[in-house]
Coordinates of C-alpha atoms and ligand atoms in Angstrom, one line a residue:
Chain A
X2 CA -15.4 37.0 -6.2
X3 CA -12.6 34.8 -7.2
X4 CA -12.8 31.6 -8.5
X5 CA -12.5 28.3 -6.3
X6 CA -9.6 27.0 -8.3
X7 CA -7.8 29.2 -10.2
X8 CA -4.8 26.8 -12.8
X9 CA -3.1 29.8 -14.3
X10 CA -0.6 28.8 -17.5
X11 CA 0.8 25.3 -16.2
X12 CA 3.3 22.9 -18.2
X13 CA 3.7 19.5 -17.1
X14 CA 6.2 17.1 -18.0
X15 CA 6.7 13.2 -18.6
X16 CA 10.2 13.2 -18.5
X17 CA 10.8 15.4 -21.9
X18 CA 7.4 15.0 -23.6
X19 CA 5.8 18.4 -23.0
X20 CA 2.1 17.0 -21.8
X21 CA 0.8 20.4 -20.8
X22 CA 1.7 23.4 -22.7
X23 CA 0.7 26.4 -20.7
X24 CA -3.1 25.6 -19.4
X25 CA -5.1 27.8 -18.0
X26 CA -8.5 28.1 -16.8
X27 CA -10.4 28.2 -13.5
X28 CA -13.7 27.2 -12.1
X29 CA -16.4 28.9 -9.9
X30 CA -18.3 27.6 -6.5
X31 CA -20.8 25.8 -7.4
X32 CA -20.4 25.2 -11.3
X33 CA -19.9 22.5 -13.0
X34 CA -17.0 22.7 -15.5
X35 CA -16.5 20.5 -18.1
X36 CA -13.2 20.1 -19.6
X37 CA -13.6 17.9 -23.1
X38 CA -11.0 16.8 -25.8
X39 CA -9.8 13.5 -27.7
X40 CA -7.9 10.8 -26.1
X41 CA -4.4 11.9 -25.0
X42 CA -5.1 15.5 -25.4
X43 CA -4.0 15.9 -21.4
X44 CA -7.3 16.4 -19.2
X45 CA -6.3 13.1 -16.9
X46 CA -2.7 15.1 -16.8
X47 CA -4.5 18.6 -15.4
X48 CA -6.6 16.8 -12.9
X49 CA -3.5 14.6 -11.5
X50 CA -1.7 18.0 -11.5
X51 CA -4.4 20.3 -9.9
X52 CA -4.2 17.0 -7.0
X53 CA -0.8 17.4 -6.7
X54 CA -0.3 13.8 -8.0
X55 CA 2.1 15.1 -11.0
X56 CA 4.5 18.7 -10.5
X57 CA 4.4 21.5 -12.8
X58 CA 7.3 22.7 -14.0
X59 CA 6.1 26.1 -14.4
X60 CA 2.8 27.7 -13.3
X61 CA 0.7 27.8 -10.5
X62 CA -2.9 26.3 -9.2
X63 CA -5.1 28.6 -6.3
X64 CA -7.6 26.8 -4.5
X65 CA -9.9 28.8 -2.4
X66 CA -6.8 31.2 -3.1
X67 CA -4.2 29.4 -1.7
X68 CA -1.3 28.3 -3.7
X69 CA -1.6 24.6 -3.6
X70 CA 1.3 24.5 -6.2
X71 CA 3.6 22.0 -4.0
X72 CA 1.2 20.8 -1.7
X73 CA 1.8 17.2 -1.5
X74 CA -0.9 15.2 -2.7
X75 CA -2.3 13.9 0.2
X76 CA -2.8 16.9 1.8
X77 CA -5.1 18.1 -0.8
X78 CA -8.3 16.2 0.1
X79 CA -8.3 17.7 3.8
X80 CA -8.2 21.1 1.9
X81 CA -11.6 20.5 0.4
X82 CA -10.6 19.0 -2.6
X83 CA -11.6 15.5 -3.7
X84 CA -11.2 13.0 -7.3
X85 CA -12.8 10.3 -7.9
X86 CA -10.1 9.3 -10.8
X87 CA -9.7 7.3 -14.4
X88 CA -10.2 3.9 -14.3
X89 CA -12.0 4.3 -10.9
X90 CA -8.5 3.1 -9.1
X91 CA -10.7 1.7 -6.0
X92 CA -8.8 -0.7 -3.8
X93 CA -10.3 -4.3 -5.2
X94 CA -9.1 -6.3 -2.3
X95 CA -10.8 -4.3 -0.1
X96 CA -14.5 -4.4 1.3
X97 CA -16.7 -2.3 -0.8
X98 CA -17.3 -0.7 3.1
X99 CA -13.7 -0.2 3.7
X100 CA -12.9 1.2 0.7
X101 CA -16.0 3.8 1.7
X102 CA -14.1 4.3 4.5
X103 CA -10.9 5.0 3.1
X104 CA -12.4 8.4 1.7
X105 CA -13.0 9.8 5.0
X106 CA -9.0 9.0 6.0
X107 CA -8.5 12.2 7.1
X108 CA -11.7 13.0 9.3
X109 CA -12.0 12.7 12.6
X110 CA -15.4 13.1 14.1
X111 CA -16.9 9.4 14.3
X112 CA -20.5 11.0 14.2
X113 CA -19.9 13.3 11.6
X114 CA -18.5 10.5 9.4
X115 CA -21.5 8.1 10.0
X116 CA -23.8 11.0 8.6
X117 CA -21.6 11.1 5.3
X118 CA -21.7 7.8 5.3
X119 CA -25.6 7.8 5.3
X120 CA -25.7 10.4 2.8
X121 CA -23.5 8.2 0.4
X122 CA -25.9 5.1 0.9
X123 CA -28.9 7.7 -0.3
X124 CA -27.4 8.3 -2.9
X125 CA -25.6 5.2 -3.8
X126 CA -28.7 2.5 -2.2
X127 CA -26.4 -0.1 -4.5
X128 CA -23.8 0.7 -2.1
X129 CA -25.3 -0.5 1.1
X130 CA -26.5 -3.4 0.0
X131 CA -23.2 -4.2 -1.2
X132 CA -21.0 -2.9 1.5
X133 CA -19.2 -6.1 2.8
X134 CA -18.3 -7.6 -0.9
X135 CA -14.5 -7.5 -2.0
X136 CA -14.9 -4.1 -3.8
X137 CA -12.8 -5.6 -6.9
X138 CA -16.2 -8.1 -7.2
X139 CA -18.5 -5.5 -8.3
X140 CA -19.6 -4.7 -11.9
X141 CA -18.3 -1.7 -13.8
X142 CA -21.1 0.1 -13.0
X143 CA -20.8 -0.4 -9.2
X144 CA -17.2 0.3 -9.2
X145 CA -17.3 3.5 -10.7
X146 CA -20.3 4.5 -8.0
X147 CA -17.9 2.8 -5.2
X148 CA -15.4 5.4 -6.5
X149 CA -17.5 8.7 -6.7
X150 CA -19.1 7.5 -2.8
X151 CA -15.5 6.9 -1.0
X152 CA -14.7 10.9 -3.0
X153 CA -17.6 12.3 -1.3
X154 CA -16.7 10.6 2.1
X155 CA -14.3 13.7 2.3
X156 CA -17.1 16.2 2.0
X157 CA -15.8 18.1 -0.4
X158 CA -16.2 21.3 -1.6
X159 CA -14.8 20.8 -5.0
X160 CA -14.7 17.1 -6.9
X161 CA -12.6 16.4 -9.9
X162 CA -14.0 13.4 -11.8
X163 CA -12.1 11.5 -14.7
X164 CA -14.8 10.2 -17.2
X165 CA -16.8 8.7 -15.0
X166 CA -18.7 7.1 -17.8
X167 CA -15.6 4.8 -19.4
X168 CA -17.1 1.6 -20.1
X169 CA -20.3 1.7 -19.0
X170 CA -23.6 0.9 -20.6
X171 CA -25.7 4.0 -21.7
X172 CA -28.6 3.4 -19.3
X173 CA -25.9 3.7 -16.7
X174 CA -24.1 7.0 -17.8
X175 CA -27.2 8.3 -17.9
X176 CA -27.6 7.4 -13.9
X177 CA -24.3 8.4 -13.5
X178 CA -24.8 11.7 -14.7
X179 CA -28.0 12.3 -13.3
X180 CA -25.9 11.8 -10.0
X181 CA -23.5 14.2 -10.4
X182 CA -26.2 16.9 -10.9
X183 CA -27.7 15.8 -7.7
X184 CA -24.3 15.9 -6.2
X185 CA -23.3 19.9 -7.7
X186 CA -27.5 20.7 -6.4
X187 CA -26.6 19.9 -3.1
X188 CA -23.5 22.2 -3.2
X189 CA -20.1 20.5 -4.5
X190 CA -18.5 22.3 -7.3
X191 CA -17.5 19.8 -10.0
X192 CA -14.4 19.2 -12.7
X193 CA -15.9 16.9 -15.4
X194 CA -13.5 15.1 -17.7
X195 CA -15.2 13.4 -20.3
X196 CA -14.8 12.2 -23.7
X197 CA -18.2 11.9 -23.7
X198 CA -18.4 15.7 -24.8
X199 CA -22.7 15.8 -25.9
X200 CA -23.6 14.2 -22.1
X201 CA -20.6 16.6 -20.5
X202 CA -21.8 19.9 -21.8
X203 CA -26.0 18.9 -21.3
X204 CA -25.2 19.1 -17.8
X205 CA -22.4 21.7 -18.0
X206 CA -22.5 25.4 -16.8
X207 CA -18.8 26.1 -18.6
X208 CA -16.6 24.0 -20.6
X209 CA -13.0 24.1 -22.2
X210 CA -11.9 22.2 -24.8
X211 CA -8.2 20.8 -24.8
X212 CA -5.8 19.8 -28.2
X213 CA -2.5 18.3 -27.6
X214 CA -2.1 20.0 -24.4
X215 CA -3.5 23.2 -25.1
X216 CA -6.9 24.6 -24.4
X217 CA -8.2 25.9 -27.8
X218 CA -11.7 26.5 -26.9
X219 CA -13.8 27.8 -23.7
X220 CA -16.7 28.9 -23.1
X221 CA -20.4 28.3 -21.7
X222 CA -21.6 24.5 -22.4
X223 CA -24.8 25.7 -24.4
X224 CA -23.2 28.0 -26.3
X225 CA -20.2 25.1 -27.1
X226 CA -23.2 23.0 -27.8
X227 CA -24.1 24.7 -30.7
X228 CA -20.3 25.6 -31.6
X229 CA -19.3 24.5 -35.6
X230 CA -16.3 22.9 -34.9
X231 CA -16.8 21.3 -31.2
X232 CA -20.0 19.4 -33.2
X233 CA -18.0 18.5 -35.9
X234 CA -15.1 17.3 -33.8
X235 CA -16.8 15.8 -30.5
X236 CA -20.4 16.0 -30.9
X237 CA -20.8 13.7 -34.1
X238 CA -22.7 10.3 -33.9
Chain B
X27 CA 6.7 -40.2 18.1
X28 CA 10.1 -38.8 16.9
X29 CA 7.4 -38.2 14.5
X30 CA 5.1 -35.8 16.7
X31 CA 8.5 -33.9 18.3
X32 CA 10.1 -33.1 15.0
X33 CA 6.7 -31.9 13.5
X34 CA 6.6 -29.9 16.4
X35 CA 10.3 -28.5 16.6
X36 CA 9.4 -27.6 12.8
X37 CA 6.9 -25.9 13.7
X38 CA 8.7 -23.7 16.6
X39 CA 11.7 -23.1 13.6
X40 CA 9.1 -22.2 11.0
X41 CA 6.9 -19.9 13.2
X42 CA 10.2 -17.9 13.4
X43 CA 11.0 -17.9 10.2
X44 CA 7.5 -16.8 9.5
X45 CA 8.4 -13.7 12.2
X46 CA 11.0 -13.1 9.8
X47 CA 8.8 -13.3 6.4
X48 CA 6.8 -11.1 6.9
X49 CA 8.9 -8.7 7.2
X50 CA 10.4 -9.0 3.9
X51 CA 6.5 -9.5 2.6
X52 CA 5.2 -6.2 3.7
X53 CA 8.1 -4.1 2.3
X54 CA 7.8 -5.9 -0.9
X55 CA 4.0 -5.3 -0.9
X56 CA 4.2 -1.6 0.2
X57 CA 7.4 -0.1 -1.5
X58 CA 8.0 -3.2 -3.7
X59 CA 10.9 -4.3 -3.3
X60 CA 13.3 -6.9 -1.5
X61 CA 14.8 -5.7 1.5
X62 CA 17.7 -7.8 1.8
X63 CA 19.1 -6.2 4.6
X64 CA 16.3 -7.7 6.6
X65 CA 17.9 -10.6 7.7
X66 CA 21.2 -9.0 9.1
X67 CA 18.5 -7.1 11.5
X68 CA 17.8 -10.1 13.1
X69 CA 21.4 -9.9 13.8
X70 CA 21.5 -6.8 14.8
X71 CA 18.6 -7.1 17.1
X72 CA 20.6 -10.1 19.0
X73 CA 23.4 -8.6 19.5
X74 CA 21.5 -5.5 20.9
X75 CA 20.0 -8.5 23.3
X76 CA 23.3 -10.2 23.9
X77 CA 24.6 -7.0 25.2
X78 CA 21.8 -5.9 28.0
X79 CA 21.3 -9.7 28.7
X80 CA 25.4 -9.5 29.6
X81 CA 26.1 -6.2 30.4
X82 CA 23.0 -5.0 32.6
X83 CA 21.0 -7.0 35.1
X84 CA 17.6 -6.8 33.2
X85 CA 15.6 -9.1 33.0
X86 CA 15.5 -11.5 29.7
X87 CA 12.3 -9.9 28.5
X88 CA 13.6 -6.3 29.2
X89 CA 16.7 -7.2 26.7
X90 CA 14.0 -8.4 24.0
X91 CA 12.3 -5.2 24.6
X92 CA 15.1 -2.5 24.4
X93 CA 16.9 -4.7 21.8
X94 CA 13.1 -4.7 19.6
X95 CA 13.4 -0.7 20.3
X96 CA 16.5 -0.3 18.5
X97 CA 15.7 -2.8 16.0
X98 CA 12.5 -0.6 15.0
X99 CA 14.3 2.4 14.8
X100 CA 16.9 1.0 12.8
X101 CA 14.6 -0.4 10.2
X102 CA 13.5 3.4 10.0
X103 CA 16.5 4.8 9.5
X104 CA 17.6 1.9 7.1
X105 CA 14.3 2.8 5.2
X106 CA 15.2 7.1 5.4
X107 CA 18.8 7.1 4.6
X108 CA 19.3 4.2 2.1
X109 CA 15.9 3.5 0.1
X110 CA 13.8 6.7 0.3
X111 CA 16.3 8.7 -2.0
X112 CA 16.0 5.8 -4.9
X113 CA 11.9 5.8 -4.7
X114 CA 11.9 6.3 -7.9
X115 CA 15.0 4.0 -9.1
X116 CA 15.1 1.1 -11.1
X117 CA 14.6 -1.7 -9.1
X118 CA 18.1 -3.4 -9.7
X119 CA 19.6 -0.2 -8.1
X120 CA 17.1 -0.7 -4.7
X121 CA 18.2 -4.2 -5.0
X122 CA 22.0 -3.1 -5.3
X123 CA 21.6 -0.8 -2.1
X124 CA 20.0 -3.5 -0.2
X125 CA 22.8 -5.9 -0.3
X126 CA 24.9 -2.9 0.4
X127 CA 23.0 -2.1 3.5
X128 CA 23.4 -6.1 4.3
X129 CA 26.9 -5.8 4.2
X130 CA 27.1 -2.5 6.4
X131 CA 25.5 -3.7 9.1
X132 CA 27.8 -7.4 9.3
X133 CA 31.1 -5.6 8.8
X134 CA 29.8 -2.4 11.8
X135 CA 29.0 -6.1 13.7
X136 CA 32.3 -7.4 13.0
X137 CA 34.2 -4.0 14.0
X138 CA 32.2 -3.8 17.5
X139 CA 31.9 -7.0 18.5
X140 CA 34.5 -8.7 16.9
X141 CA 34.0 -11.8 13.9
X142 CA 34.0 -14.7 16.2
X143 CA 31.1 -16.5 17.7
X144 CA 29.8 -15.5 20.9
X145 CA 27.0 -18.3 23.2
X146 CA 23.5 -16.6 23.6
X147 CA 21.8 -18.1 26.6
X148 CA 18.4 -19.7 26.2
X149 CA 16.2 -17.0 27.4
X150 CA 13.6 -18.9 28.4
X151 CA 15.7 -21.5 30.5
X152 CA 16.4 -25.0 29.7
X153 CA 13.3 -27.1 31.1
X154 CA 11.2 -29.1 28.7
X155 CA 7.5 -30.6 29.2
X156 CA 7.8 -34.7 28.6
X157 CA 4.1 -36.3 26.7
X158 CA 3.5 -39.6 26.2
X159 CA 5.5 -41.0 29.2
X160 CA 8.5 -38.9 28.0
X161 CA 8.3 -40.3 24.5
X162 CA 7.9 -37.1 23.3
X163 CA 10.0 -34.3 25.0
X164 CA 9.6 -30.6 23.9
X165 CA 11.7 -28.2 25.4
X166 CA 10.3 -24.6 27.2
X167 CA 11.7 -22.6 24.2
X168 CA 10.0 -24.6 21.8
X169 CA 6.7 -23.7 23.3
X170 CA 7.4 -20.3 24.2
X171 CA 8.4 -19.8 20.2
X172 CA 4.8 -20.8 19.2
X173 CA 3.3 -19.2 21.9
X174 CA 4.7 -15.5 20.9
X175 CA 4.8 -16.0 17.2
X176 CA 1.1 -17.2 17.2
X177 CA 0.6 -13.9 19.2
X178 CA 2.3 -11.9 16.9
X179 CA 0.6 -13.1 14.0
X180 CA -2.7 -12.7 15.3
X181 CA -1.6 -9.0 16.5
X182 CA -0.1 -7.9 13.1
X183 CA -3.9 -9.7 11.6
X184 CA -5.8 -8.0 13.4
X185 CA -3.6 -4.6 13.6
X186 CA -3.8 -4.7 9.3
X187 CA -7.5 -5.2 9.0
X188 CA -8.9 -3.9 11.8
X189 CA -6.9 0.0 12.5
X190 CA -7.2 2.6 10.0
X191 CA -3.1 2.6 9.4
X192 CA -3.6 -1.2 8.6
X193 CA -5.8 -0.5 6.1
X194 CA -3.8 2.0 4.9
X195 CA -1.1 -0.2 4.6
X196 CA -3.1 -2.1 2.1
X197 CA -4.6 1.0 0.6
X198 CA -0.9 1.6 -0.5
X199 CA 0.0 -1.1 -1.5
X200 CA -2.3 -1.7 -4.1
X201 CA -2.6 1.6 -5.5
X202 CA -0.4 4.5 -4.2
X203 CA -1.8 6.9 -6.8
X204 CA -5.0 6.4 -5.5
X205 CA -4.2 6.7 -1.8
X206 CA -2.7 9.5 -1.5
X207 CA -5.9 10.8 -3.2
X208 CA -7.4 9.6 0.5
X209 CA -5.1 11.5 2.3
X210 CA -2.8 8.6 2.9
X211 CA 0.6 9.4 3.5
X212 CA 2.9 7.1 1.7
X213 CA 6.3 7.9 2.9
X214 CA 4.9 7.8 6.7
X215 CA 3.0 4.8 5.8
X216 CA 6.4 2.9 4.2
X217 CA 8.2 3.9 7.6
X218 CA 5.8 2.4 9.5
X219 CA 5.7 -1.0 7.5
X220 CA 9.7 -0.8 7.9
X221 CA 9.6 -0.3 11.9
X222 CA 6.9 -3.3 12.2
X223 CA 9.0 -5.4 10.0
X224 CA 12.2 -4.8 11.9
X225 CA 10.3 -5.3 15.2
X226 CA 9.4 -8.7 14.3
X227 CA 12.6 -9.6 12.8
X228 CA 14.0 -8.6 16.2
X229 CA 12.1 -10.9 18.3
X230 CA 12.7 -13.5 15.5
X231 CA 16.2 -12.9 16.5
X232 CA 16.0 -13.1 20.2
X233 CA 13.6 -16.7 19.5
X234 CA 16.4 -17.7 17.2
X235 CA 19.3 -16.9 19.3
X236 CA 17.4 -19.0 22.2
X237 CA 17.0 -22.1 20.6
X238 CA 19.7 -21.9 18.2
X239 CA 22.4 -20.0 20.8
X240 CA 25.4 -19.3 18.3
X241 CA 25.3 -15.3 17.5
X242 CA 27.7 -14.0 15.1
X243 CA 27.8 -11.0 12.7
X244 CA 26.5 -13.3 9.7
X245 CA 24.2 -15.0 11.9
X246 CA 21.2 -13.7 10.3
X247 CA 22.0 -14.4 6.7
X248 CA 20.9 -18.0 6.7
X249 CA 17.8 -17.3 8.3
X250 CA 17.0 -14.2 5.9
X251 CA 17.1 -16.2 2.9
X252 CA 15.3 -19.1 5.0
X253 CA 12.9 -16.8 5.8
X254 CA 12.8 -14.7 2.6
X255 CA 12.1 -18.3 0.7
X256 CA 9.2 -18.4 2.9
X257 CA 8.0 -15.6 1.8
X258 CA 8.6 -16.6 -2.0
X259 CA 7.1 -19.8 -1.0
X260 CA 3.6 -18.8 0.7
X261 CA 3.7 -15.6 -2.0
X262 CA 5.0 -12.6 -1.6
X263 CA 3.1 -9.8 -0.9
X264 CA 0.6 -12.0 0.8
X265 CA 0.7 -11.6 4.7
X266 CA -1.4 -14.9 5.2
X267 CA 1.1 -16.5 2.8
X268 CA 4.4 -15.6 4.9
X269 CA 3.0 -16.9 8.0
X270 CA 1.6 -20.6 6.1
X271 CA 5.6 -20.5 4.0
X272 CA 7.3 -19.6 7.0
X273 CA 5.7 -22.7 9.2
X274 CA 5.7 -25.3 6.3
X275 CA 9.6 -24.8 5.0
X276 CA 10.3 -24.7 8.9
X277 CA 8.6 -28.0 9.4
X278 CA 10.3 -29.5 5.6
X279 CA 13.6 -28.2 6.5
X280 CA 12.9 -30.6 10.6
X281 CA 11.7 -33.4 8.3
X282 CA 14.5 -33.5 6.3
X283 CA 17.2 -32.9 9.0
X284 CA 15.9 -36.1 10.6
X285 CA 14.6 -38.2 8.0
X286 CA 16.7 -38.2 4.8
X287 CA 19.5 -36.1 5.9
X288 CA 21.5 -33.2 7.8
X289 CA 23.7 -32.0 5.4
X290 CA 21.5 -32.3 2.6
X291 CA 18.3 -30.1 4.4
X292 CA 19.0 -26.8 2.8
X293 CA 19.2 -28.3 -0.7
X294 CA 16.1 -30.0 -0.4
X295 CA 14.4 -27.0 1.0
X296 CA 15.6 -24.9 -1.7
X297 CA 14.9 -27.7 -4.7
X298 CA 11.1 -27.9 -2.9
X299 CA 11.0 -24.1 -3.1
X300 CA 12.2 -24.2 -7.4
X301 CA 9.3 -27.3 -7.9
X302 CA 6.4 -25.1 -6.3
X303 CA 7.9 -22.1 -8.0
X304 CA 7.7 -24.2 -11.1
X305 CA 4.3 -25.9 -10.7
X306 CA 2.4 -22.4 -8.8
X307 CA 5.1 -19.1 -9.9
X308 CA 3.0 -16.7 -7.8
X309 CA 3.5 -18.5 -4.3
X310 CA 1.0 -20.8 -2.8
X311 CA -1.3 -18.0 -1.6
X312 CA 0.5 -15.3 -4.0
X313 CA -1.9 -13.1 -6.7
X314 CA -0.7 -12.1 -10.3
X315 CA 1.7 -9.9 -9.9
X316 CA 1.1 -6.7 -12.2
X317 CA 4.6 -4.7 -11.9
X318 CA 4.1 -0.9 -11.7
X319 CA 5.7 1.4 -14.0
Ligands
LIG2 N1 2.8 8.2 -17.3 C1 3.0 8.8 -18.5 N2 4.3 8.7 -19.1 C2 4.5 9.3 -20.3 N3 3.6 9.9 -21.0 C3 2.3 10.0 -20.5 C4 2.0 9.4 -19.3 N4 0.7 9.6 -19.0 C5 0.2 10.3 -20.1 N5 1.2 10.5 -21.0 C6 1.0 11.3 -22.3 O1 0.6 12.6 -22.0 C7 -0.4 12.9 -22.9 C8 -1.7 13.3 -22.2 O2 -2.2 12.1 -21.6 P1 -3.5 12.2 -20.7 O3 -3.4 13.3 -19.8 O4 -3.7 10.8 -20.1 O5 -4.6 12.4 -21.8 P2 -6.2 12.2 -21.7 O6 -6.6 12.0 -20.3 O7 -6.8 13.5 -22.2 O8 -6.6 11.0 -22.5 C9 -0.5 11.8 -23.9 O9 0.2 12.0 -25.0 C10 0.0 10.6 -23.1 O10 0.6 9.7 -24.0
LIG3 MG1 -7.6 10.4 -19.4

């Protein structure tokens, strides 16, 4: 079968700085695929460019095999496609509820959306207790759940999610983590970026690992576990 | 009780200026930057009116209507043709085109309907309401001016907050990254805060043009910086803070006129404008403003 999103050889620009140099990798329905590597390697660059936020200059990106190469970006999350990105990037002046909201821009069906909006509450119970506080109000913690809930308001199929555990306190990664297991059980194939490489690949099916805008190691997350160099280089205390 | 009627002519002047404010607020919160081309829309606008209101038998209101029409579409293609293509432009160069777009649309005036000064017609007749025994005496356009701008502000409130495009509108202008990830369409959403803008500068215009009946092709740069001062004033960006600067430097500039003196008004609207800039930089209801790269 082929793969859900297929990213075949892509080089991405800033101006002349070569960020991307020829990527390549794809991800199956309902894996989770972790893609790991230092700070600056260019994993927030391959998710803004598999969302269509940032152009390749060369390359292409199938989803569900389509080529979603141009696609503008907001077209992409009514494909089935949703990111919950770096830095969370919720809308702080907005209600915690309206930015929930927000993530189901595209849908239609009133009825439809209260039920995603019920499932998100499950899962996020913080959520609904907070839902009429100025989003920008809430703790680190709750931000980055506001962010992850207002993704999964577009039921999608696929979510890209850009370390998801920055700045928060290890009791918390651990929920958060626990969370997006639950999420990938109840079928959404997941894109993990994390620098936090020993969580990323405990919940991983695959992973790749990115250098300066190459990928110079893939393979399954167990196996990268266990790998020499991805412990001496990620995995280290 | 000259008192109470100058506080209250103020506050008809201002509510127009505040019309005109927030135009130039939501473009700079949306696509950030200073449309100044916004004031010579006004003009545009009443010119549009002075035309049906002269040439056709339509009713006032009609004119406000079809001139409103044209003023929205304009604001579009203003927004398509000149600033789209520099989206991602230094902002000097946006700033450059504006005043370039300003000076288009006085000098296409000035070809069509010639440079002199033509009389608008009070549109909502000349009667006046008489308090306190007639000490105080405010005239039908006065209140009408209140009246619609009170409307419209409470419209545009309710229209931002309350419809999904609203909050769209402040979706993108605090992150447009992030909505786009939504499914927001930026470009659409710009357009749109460009065609509400421009609709409100038009009826600013007709309000203008009925109290103040003197329409000429520069007749809406005073008011555009007026009103663009406002928005500077309350803090730009803020929607709340147009209407509350629009109203006060309206009421300041009446105060002055009749208190200390005529000629001197603008000067000490402006000087009030550079004290609070001094004291409060970001406006009185304006937030830190973190620029974009
Ligand atoms: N907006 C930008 N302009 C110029 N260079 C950028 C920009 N964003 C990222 N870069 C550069 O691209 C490289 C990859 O960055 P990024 O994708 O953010 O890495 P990561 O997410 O792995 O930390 C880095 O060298 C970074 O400095
Ligand atoms: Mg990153």
């Amino acid at each position: 079968m082929a793969p859900l999103l297929q990213v075949d050889n892509i080089e991405v620009y800033y101006g002349v700085i070569k960020a991307l140099k020829g990527i390549s990798f794809e991800v199956n329905k309902g894996e989770i695929v972790a893609l790991i590597g230092a700070n600056g390697a260019g994993k927030t660059t391959i998710l803004h460019t598999v969302t269509g936020l940032l152009k390749p200059k060369t390359g292409k990106i199938l989803f569900k095999g389509n080529d979603i190469t141009k696609v503008p970006a907001h077209k992409i999350v009514t494909m089935g496609m949703a990111h919950v990105p770096e830095g969370r990037r919720i809308f702080s002046q907005l209600s915690v509820l309206d930015n929930i909201k927000l993530g189901a821009f595209t849908r239609k069906d009133k009825e439809e959306i209260e039920e995603t909006l019920n499932y998100v509450y499950e899962r996020f119970p913080r959520l609904k207790e907070r839902k009429n506080q100025i989003a920008g109000t809430l703790s680190g913690g709750e931000q980055q759940m506001l962010a992850m809930g207002r993704a999964l308001m577009s039921k999608p199929e696929f979510v890209l999610m850009d370390e998801p555990s920055m700045g928060l306190s290890p009791l918390l990664v651990s929920e958060i983590f626990e969370i997006i297991k639950a999420i990938n059980e109840n079928g959404t194939t997941v894109l993990l970026v994390e620098q936090n490489a020993k969580k990323a690949l405990s919940i991983a099916d695959r992973a790749y690992v990115l250098e300066t805008g190459n990928i110079v190691l893939s393979g399954d997350a167990k196996d990268l576990m266990n790998d020499e160099s991805v412990k001496k280089a990620y995995l280290s205390e | 009780m000259e008192f109470l009627s100058t506080i209250i002519s103020g506050i008809s002047l201002g509510s127009i200026y505040a019309l005109i404010a927030l135009g130039y607020t939501m473009v700079y919160g949306i696509a950030k930057m200073l449309n100044f081309a916004h004031g010579d829309v006004i003009m545009v606008g009443a010119f549009m009116m002075f035309t049906a209101l002269t040439k056709t038998s339509l009713p006032p209101i009609a004119c406000i209507i079809v001139g409103t029409i044209i003023c929205t579409v304009l604001g579009m293609l203003i927004e398509k043709i000149a600033y789209k293509p520099l989206r991602s432009a230094t902002s000097l160069s946006v700033l450059i085109t504006a005043i370039g777009v300003s000076y288009f649309l006085q000098n296409s005036a000035q070809l069509i309907f010639g440079a002199g000064t033509k009389q608008f017609t009070p549109l909502f007749g000349n009667g006046s309401v008489s308090l306190f025994d007639g000490q105080v005496v405010i005239s039908h356009n006065t209140i009408v001016t209140i009246i619609i701008s009170v409307v419209l502000m409470i419209v545009l409130t309710l229209f931002i907050n309350k419809t999904k495009t609203g909050r769209a509108m402040l979706a993108v202008s605090e992150d447009k990254g992030a909505a786009q990830l939504m499914g927001i369409n930026v470009n659409k959403t710009i357009s749109i805060t460009f065609a509400i803008g421009s609709a409100l500068a038009a009826i600013a215009g007709a309000l203008l043009c009925s109290s103040y009946p003197i329409l000429s092709p520069t007749t809406g740069a005073m008011p555009g910086i007026k009103a663009f001062t406002a928005a500077v004033f309350g803090g730009i960006g803020s929607i709340p803070g147009a209407m509350i600067g629009g109203i006060l430097l309206g009421v300041i500039e009446n105060l002055s006129k009749v208190y200390i003196s005529t000629q001197l008004s603008d000067a000490i609207v402006f000087g009030i404008l550079i004290i609070i800039l001094l004291v409060k930089p970001t406006g009185i209801l304006g937030k830190k403003i973190s620029e974009k790269v």
